[in-house]
C-alpha angles and dihedrals in degrees: 000000000000117000128205137164136208125195122209123199122163089207090071111064135162100201140302116297105267112222089205088066085080097061126133138198134241115190131174089250128126111317099336094108105017111057085358112072093350128050114138094190095051116115090239096045116130126216090281094051096254119141108245092202090059092045089053092050091047090055091046090050088059098230114180104184134013123208115215152227097350177071114121089346093069094062090073099029126123105201092199089068090069101055135078129027110357094222089061098049115112125239112232138189111251106213094188096065101015092243140123116253114210095189092220086137120048140151096300093050091045093053090047089053090049091054091052092046092046094237135131115247117233113194128209120206128217107244092154104074096004138042150183100339095051092046091052091048092054092046091052092047093050105037113021111097100223144292099089131088096256099037090049089049089056090050090049089051090059104267104111095170121060116259090233097209109182105177121062131179113217096221130311132269093332090171091066118099086211090064119101103242094017111188141189117256092256093048093048094042092055093047092046091049093049091047093047092048092052094046091051089054085064096041122000091193096066117121110229131195122204119207114258124186115312088224138006086235092064111117089232095050111137095012089061094053092046095051094043093049092047086064099037108026099114093038104053136055102204142032114209130234126195124190136164129183137197139170112265125205095341093302096146094161093061092042092055087053095052090121086073088071092044089054090051090050094051095045092049094050092047090051092048094048092048091048091054091047091052092049090051090046089233125160090204122106123214116217129203126251103197088195099166122041136137148107105288127170094217092168090066091051092050092049092051095056128206123319118262126244098009098277126199114250097343122189101269132163093356098160114181107216127220133196096275089052090053093049091049089046090052090052090054091050090050089053092052090053093046088058097047091129089071107011098071098158134030138171124208106219109248139007108198133027096328107090083319144151090228122060128190140182119219106261090357147073134333123210144174120260119215091261090059092076104057090048095046094047094047093047090049100045107028106098142140113017132350108240122223102240130167113191116217100224143158114260131230131197121251129187093225104039109018116228114008130177117256090224124057114181150157134187135206127202131195146120090305092058135258125306129190121204113195142165125204107211094185112124096189107051151341125292128220109222114199115200118211101202100156091124090060094057122227107357136154136191106272094180137355122189130181133193112206142125136194086242110059088198095055114133139194119242137181088261094044104027096160101045089114115031139126113283133180113281109221095187098092129132124189105198099074101009106248134160126188112227115202119225116281094008144147113221137189118192119186120197126199140174112262 
C-alpha cells in the first residue's frame, strides 16, 4: 500500500479563499443558453422562461460569478440585438460556432437570471469586430442609473435599477487565429488600453481583465502577455488564462496529472507579469483571471466538424464526463486554490450542457455530471485561508510530465474548521494519507467523503444520475489521523475540534 503524509499549520497561509475562484461561464454556444438555462416551454420554467431545475442545480453547485456571453461568440456579438421586445430582435449568423443566434436572451435576461441564481455577472466585451464606442455604450446601458439615452433605454426595457456589473473582460482569446477580429499582441494591447482608459473615465472602480494567451501551447505564449501588459499594465487588474485538458491515446497517468501543466501556466504568467511590472517600475500587481478551464475533449469536436445549415442551439461540445475526468478536474481545482495569492478569479467553462457539470434534455430532466461534485464540495467547504501544504508522497512516472506525486492536495482553514481536498492519482492501489495536524490542536475527522468507482470510466446519466458521487469513507483512523484514499479518487476530509 502507498503511504503519504500532509502537514497542516495555520501559521503558513497562501491567501484568503477567493469566492470568485468558483466562477462559471455561460456562452451562446450549443445548448448552454437555449434548453440550458432558458427554455420557456419546459415544465419547470418560471415566468421569465428560466429552467428552475437548472437554477436549483446552479445554486447547489455554489457558483459565485458567471462570465457572459463568450467566449468566441463575443467577438462577433452585437449586444444591441439582445435588448427590447423579443419579437423585434434580429436573428444573426454566429461565425464562431456556425449557428444561428435568435437573441431571445440578451444582457437584461442574463442579469435577471444572475439575480435569481445568486451569482455576480461578469461581462465580456467584443473587441474583435467592435471597439471603444460599443464598449462604452454597453457600460452606459448596464451601469448608469438614468438620465442618458442608453440608461433610459434600459429603464424602458424593464430594468429600472442599474445592472452594476463590476468585472469586464476586454475581449476574448484575441491571440487565436480562430477568433473573429484576431489581432497581434501590439494591436490588441493598444485597443485594450484605449478601451480600458475610456471605461475608467466612466467608472474608475471597474475591474478589467486583459486577454492573455488562449493556451500555454500557443507559439506566442509569454511574448503575448509581455507585449499586452506593456500597453495595459496600469489600466487593468487581471490577465486571463485559458486551459483545457483531455486524455490522449489512453495515457491515463499523464491525464490525471494535468494540473502539472496548469501550475506551469500560472507560474509562467505570474513571472511574465511581474517582469513587466518591474520594467515599468510599477508598485501595482497584476492578478490572474483563469476564466476558462475544464476537461474538454477538443479532439472529438475537431473530428466532428462544423454543424450544417446554421442551426439554432445545436448539440455541440456535449462531453459526458467519467470518474477519471472528475478526478483530473478536482486536481485542476486544487491547483487554482493553491495559487490563490495570484489567481483571484476563475470561470469553469461552461455551466450547462456544453462541457458542463450540469446536463439537461429539452423538455426533460437535468442531472449532475461527475465533475459537478468536486466543484460543489470545494465551493461549499473551502473557507478562511488557503494553507501552504506540501504532501510527502510517492512518485509515479508519466509520459507528459516525468515524475509526479501520487497525491495532489490543498487545505483551507477558518472559523468553520479545516478541510483537506485531495486526489489519489494511483491507478494500481489505495494510498494511506496520514495527516499531521498537531499545529491545529486537538482535532478529529468530522467527515470524510470519497468519489471513486471500480470503473474509472463510469459516468452519470439521466437514468443513473448518482452512479458516481461522493460517499462516506469508512477507512478513517484518529490516532494518528489517517484516511485511506482509494485508487483514482477525489477526497474531502473535514476536521473539527472534539
